[in-house]
Short mmCIF file of C-alpha atoms in Angstrom, two decimals:
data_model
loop_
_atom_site.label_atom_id
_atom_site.label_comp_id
_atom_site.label_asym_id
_atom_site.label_seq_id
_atom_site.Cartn_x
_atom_site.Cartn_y
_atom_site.Cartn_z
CA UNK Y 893 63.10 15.28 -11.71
CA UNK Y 894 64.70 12.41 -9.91
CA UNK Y 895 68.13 11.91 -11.70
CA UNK Y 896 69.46 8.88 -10.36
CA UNK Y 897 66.98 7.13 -7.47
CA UNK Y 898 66.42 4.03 -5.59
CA UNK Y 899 62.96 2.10 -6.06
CA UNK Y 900 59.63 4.09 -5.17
CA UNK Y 901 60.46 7.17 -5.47
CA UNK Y 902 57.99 9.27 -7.16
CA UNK Y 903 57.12 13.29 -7.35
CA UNK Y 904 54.24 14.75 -5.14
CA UNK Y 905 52.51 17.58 -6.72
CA UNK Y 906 53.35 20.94 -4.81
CA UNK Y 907 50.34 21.60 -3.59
CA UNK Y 908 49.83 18.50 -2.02
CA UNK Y 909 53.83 18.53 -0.23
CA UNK Y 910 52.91 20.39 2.65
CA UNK Y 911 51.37 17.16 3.83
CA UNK Y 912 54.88 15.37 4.18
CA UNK Y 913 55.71 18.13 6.53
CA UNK Y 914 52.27 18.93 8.63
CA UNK Y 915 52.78 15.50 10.87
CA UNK Y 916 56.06 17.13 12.35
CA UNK Y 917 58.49 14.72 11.72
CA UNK Y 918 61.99 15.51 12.39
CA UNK Y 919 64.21 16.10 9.12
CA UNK Y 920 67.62 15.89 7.74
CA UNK Y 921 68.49 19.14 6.23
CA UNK Y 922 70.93 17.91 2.93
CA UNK Y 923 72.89 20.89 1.22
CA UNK Y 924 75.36 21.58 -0.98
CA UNK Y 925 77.65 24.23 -2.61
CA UNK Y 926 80.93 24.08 -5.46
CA UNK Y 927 81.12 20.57 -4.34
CA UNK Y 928 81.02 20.95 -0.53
CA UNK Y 929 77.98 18.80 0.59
CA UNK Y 930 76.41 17.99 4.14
CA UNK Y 931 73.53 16.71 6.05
CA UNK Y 932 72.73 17.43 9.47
CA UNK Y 933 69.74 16.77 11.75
CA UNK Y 934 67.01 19.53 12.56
CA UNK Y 935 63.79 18.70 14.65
CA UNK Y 936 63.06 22.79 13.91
CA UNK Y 937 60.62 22.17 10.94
CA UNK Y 938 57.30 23.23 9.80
CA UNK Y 939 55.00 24.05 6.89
CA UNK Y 940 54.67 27.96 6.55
CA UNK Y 941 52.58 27.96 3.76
CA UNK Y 942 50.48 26.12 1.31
CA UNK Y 943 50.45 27.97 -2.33
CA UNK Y 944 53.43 27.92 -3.01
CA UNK Y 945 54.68 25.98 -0.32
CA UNK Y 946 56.71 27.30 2.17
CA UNK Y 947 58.39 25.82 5.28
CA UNK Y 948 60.73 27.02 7.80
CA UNK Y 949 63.52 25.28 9.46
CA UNK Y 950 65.99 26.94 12.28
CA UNK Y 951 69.61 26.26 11.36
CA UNK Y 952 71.99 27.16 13.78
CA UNK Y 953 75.27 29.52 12.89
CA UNK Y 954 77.62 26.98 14.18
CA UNK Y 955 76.62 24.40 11.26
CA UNK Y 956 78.66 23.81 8.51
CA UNK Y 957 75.27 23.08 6.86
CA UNK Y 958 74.41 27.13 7.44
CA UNK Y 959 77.40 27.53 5.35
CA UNK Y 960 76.09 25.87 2.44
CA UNK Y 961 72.71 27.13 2.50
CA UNK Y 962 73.81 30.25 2.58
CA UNK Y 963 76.46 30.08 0.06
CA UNK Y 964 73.91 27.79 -2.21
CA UNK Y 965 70.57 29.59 -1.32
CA UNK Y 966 69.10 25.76 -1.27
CA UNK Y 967 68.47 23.30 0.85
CA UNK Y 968 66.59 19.76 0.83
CA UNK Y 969 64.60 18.32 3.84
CA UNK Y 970 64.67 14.64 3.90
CA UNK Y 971 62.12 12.76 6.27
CA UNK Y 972 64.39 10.26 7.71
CA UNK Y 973 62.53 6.29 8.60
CA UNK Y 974 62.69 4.61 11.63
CA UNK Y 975 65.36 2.60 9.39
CA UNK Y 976 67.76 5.14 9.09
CA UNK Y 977 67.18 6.36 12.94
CA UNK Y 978 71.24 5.84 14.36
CA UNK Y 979 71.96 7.76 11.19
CA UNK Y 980 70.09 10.43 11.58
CA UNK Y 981 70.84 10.78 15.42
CA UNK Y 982 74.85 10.79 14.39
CA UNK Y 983 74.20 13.36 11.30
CA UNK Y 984 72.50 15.67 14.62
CA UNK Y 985 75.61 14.83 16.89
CA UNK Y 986 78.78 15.62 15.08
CA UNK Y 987 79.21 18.19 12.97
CA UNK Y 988 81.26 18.52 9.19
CA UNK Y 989 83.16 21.35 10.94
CA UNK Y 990 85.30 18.17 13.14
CA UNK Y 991 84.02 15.00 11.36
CA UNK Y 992 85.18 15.85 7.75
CA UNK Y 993 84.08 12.79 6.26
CA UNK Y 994 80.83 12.51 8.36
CA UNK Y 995 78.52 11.01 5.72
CA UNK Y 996 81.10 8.26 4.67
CA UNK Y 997 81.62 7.48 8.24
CA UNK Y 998 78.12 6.77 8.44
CA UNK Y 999 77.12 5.38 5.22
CA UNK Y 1000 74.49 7.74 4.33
CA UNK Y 1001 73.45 7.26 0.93
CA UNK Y 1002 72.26 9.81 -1.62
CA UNK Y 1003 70.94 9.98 -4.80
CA UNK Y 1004 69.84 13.52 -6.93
CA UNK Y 1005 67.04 15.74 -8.29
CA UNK Y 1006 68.10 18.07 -11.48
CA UNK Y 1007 66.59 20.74 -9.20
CA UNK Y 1008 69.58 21.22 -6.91
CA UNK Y 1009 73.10 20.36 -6.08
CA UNK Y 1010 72.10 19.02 -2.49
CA UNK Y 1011 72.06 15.78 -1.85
CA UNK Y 1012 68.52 13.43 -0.93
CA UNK Y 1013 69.25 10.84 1.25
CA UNK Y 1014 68.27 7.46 0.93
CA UNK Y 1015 66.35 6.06 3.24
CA UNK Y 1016 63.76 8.45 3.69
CA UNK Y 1017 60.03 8.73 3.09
CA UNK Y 1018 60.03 12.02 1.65
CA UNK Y 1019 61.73 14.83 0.57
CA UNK Y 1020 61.20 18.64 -0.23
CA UNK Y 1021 63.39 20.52 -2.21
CA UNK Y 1022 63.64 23.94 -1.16
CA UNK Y 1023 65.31 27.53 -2.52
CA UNK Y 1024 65.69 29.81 0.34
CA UNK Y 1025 63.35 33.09 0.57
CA UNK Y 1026 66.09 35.91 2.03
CA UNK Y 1027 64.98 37.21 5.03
CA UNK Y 1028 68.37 38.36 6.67
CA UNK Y 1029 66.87 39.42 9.89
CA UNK Y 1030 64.77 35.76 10.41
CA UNK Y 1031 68.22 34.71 9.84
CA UNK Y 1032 70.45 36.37 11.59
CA UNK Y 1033 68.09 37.44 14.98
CA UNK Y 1034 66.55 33.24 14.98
CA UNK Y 1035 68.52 30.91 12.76
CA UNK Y 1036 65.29 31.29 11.02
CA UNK Y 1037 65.28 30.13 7.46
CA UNK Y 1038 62.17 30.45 5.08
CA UNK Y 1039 62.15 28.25 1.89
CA UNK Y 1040 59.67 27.87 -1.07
CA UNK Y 1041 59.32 24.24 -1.81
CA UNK Y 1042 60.15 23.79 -5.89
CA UNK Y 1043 59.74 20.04 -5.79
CA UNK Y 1044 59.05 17.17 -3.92
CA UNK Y 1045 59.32 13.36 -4.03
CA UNK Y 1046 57.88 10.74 -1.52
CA UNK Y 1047 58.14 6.73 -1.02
CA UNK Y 1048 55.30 6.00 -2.69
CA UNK Y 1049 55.37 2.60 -0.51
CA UNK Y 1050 53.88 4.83 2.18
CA UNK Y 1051 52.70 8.43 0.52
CA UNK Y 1052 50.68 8.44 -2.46
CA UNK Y 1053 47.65 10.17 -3.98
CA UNK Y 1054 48.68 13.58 -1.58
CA UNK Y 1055 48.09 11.24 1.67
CA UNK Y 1056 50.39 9.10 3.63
CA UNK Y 1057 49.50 5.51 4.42
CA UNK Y 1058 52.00 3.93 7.20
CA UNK Y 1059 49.26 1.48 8.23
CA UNK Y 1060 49.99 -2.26 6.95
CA UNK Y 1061 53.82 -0.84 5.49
CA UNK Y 1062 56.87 -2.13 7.09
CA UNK Y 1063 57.33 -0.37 10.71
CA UNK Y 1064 61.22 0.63 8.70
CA UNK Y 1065 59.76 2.94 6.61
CA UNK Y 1066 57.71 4.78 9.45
CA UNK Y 1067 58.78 8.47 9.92
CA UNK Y 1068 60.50 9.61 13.50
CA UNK Y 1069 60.11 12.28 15.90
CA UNK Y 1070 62.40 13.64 17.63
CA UNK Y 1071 62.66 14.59 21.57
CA UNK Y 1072 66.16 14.83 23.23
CA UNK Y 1073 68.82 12.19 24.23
CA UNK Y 1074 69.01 9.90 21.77
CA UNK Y 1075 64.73 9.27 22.61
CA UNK Y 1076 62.72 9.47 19.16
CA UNK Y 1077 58.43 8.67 18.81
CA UNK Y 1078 58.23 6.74 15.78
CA UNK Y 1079 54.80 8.18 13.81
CA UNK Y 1080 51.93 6.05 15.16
CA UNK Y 1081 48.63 5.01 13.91
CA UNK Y 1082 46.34 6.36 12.00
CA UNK Y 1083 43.20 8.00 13.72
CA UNK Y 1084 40.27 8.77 11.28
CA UNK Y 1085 37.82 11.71 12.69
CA UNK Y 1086 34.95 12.33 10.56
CA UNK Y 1087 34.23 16.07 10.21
CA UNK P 1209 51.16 29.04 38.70
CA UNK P 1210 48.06 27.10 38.02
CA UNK P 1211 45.02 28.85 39.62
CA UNK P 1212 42.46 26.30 39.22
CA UNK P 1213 43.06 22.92 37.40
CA UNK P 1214 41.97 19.38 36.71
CA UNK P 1215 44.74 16.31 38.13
CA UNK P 1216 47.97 15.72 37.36
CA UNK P 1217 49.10 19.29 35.76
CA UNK P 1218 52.19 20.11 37.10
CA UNK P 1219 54.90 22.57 36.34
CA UNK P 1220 57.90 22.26 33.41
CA UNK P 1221 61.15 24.05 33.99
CA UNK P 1222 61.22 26.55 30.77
CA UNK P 1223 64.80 25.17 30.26
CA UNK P 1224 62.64 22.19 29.64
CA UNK P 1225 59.82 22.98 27.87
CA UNK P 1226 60.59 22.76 24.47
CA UNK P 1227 60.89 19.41 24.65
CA UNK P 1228 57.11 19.25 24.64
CA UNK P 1229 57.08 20.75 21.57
CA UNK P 1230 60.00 18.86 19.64
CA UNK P 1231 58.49 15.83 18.53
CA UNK P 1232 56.19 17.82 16.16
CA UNK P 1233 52.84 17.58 18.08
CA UNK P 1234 49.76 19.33 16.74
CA UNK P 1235 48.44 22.02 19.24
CA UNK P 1236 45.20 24.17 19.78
CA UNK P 1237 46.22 27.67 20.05
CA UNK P 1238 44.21 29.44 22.74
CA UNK P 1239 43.87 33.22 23.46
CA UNK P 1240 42.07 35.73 25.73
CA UNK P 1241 41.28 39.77 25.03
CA UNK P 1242 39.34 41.58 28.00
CA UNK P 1243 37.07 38.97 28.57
CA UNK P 1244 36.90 37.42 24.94
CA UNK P 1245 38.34 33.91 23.99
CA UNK P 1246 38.81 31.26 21.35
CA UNK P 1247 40.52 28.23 20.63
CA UNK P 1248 41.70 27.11 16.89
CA UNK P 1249 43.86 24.18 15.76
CA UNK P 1250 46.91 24.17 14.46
CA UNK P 1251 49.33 22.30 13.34
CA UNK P 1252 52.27 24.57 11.96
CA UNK P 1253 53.98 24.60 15.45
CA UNK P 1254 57.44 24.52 16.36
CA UNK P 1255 60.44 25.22 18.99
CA UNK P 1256 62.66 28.13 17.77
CA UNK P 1257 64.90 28.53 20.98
CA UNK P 1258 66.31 27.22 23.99
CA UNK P 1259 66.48 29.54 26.00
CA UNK P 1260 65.03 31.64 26.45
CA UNK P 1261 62.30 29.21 24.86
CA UNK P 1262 60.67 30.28 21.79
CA UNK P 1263 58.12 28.83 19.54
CA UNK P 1264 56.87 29.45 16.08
CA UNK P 1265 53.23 29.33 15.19
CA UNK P 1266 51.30 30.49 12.05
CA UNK P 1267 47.79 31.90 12.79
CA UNK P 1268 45.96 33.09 9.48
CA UNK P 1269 44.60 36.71 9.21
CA UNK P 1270 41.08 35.27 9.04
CA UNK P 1271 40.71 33.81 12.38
CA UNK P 1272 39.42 35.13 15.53
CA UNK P 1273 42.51 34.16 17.26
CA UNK P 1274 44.67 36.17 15.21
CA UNK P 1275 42.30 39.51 16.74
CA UNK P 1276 42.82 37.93 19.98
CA UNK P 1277 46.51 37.32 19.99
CA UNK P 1278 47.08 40.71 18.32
CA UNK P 1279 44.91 42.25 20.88
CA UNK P 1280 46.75 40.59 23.93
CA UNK P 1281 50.13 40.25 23.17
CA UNK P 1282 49.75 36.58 24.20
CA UNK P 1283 48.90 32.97 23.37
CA UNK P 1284 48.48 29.18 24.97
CA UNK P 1285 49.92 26.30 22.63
CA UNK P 1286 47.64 23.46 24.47
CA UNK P 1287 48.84 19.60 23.34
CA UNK P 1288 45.85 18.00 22.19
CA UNK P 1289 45.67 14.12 23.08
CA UNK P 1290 43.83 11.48 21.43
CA UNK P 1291 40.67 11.60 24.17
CA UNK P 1292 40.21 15.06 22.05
CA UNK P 1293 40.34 14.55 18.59
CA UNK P 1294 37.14 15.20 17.50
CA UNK P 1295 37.32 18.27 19.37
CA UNK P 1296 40.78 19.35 17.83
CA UNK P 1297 39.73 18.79 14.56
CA UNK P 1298 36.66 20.79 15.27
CA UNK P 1299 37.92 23.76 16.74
CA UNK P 1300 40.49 23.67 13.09
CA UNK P 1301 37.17 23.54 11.29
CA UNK P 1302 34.63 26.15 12.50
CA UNK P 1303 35.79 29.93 13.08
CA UNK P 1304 34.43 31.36 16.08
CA UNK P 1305 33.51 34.51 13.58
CA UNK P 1306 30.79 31.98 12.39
CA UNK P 1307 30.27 29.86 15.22
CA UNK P 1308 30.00 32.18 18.27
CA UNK P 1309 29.91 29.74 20.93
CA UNK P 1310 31.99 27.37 19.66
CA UNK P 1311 33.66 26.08 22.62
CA UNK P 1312 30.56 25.32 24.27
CA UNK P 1313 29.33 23.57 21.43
CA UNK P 1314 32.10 21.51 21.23
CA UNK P 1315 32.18 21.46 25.51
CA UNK P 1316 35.72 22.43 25.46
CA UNK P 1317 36.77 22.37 28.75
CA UNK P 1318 39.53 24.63 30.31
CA UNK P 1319 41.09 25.67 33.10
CA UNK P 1320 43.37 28.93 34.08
CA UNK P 1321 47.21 29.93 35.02
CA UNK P 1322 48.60 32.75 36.79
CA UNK P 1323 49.89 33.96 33.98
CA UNK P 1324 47.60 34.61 31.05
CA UNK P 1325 44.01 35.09 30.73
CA UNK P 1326 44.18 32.99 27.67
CA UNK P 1327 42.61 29.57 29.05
CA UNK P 1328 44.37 26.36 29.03
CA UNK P 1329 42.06 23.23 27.64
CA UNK P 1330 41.28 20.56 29.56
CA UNK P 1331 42.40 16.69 27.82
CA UNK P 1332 45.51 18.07 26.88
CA UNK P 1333 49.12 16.28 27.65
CA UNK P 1334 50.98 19.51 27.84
CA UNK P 1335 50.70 23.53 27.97
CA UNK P 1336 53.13 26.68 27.18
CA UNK P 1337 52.07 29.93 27.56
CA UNK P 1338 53.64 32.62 25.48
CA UNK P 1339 54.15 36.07 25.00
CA UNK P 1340 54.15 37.78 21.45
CA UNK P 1341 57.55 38.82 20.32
CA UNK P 1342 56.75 41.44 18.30
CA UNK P 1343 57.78 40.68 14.42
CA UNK P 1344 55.32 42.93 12.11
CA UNK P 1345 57.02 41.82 8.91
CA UNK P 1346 56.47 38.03 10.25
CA UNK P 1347 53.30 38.69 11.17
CA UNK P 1348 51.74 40.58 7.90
CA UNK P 1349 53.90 38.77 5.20
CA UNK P 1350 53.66 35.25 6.59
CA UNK P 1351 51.09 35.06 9.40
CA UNK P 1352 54.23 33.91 11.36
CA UNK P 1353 54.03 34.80 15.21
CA UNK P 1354 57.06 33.98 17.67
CA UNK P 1355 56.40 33.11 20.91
CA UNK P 1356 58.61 33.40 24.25
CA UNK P 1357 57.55 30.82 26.40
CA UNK P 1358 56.97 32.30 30.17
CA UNK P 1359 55.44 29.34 31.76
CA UNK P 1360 54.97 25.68 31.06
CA UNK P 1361 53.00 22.95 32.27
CA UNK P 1362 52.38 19.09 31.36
CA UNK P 1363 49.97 15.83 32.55
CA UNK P 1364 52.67 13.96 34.94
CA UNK P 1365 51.23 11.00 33.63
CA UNK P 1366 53.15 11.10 30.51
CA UNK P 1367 55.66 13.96 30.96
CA UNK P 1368 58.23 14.51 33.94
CA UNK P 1369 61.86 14.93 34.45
CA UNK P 1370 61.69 16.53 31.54
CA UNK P 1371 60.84 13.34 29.06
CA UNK P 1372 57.73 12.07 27.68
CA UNK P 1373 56.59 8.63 28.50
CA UNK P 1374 53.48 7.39 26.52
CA UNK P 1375 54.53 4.37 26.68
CA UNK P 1376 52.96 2.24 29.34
CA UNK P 1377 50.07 4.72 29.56
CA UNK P 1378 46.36 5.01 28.21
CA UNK P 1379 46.80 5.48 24.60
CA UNK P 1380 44.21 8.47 25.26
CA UNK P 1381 47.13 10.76 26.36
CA UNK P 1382 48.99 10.01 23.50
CA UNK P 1383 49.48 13.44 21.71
CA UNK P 1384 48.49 13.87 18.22
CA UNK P 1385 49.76 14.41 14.49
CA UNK P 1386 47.48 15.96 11.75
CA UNK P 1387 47.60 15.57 8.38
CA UNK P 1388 44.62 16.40 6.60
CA UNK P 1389 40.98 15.91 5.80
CA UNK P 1390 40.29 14.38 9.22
CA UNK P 1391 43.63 12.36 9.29
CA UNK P 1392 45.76 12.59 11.78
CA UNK P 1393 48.40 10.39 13.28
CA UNK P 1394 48.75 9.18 17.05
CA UNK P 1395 52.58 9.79 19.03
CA UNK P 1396 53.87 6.52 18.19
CA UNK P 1397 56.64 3.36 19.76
CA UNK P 1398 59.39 5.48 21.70
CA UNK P 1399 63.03 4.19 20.22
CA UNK P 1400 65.98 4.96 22.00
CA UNK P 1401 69.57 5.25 20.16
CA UNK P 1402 72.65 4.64 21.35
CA UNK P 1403 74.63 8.04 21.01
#
């Protein structure tokens, strides 16, 4: 349950969240433990599994966000907009381990789910709340981490009814893509293939 | 080394190559066992490493591929591009365990590289070929397979120096997004941030 939320924001049944995910946008991986809270960038992301819902998302051992997860067992993946795209490239730049106050210097905004401590970032189109499945070699070998999806919430200006719906939305509140250098795709248009 | 091959396929650097795979493209898995081969669709792809490269990819116990890549020790993640997405969302439809000649029926199209017998498909804006790293608890508890990637290879008309560049070309070798039920999205605007 959304807590405290800007406008739109509405929950997406479980077994309909993988579909926030299967596009591969890039995410912001949000965290939290005792207090300590960050968000970083991660392109790494992917659906593992429908029922229940499972994803997977490589954070590295240098992160202060690996901290937290680990510490927390959660983490939340935010699908930033083409709105929020400086942000997200400066949340996947510097790290909380030099920038202490990273997310004030950028004015990222959060709001919360009673589900976890992390923080969900304003600004995005969706978001999947996640409790980390322990699989210390995944980890440790890969910077591997598996987590079953407990809730999610979507902008229901551009997901609703289990399907996104960019087409005829603002181009802000289109999801990105990441590829290296600063360079994102922005998600394009819709292509309809009958079966 | 390509052995036989339609225009424009040239070489990536592996130091490169995961950059075809960052921006969250779906790909059609293709595989090759002593003279039998398949194609499916998939869209739970993903970079895991720099270098050397690895890739993620979840291939169900039900598919043919899953015999074939089992069998081999090796798979092809081929980019799909618009020009083939009827075909992609075919070859994610129909199991070659009920449709035995699936890629003819379809006319998939391929070509080969030096290093695999797995074939790479024709219409596609980008190819790595991998090599199983072993995982048997990935494998059986989450149909998770990790990939090294050995060789790489793109369309120059949209990827060299080690960028993509749709922009400016057909939107036919624009590289695809699924969602679901038919939908999928096309590799949108590029957007370049400041760092």
């Amino acid at each position: 349950m959304i807590t405290s939320s800007p406008a739109f924001v509405v929950p997406v049944p479980l077994d309909k969240s993988y579909r926030l995910l299967n596009h591969g946008p890039t995410v912001l991986v949000s965290s939290a433990h005792q207090g300590r809270t960050n968000v970083m960038a991660a392109a790494w992301s992917c659906p593992l599994d429908f029922n229940p819902p499972k994803v997977t998302v490589v954070i590295d051992k240098a992160t202060y966000t690996r901290e937290l997860v680990e510490a927390s067992g959660m983490f939340v993946l935010n699908l930033p907009t083409r709105a929020i795209a400086a942000q997200t490239l400066a949340l996947g730049t510097e790290s909380a381990k030099e920038v202490s106050n990273k997310l004030d210097k950028h004015q990222v905004k959060t709001f919360q789910a009673s589900e976890c401590e992390a923080p969900l970032v304003e600004g995005c189109a969706g978001w999947l709340v996640c409790k980390v499945v322990p699989e210390p070699h995944n980890q440790a070998t890969y910077d591997l981490f598996i987590g079953e999806v407990i809730a999610a919430y979507a902008d229901e200006r551009v997901f609703s009814a289990g399907h996104w719906h960019f087409d005829g939305q603002p181009d802000a509140l289109r999801t990105l893509h990441y590829v290296a250098g600063g360079q994102f795709y922005v998600t394009g248009e819709s292509l309809q293939v009958a079966a």
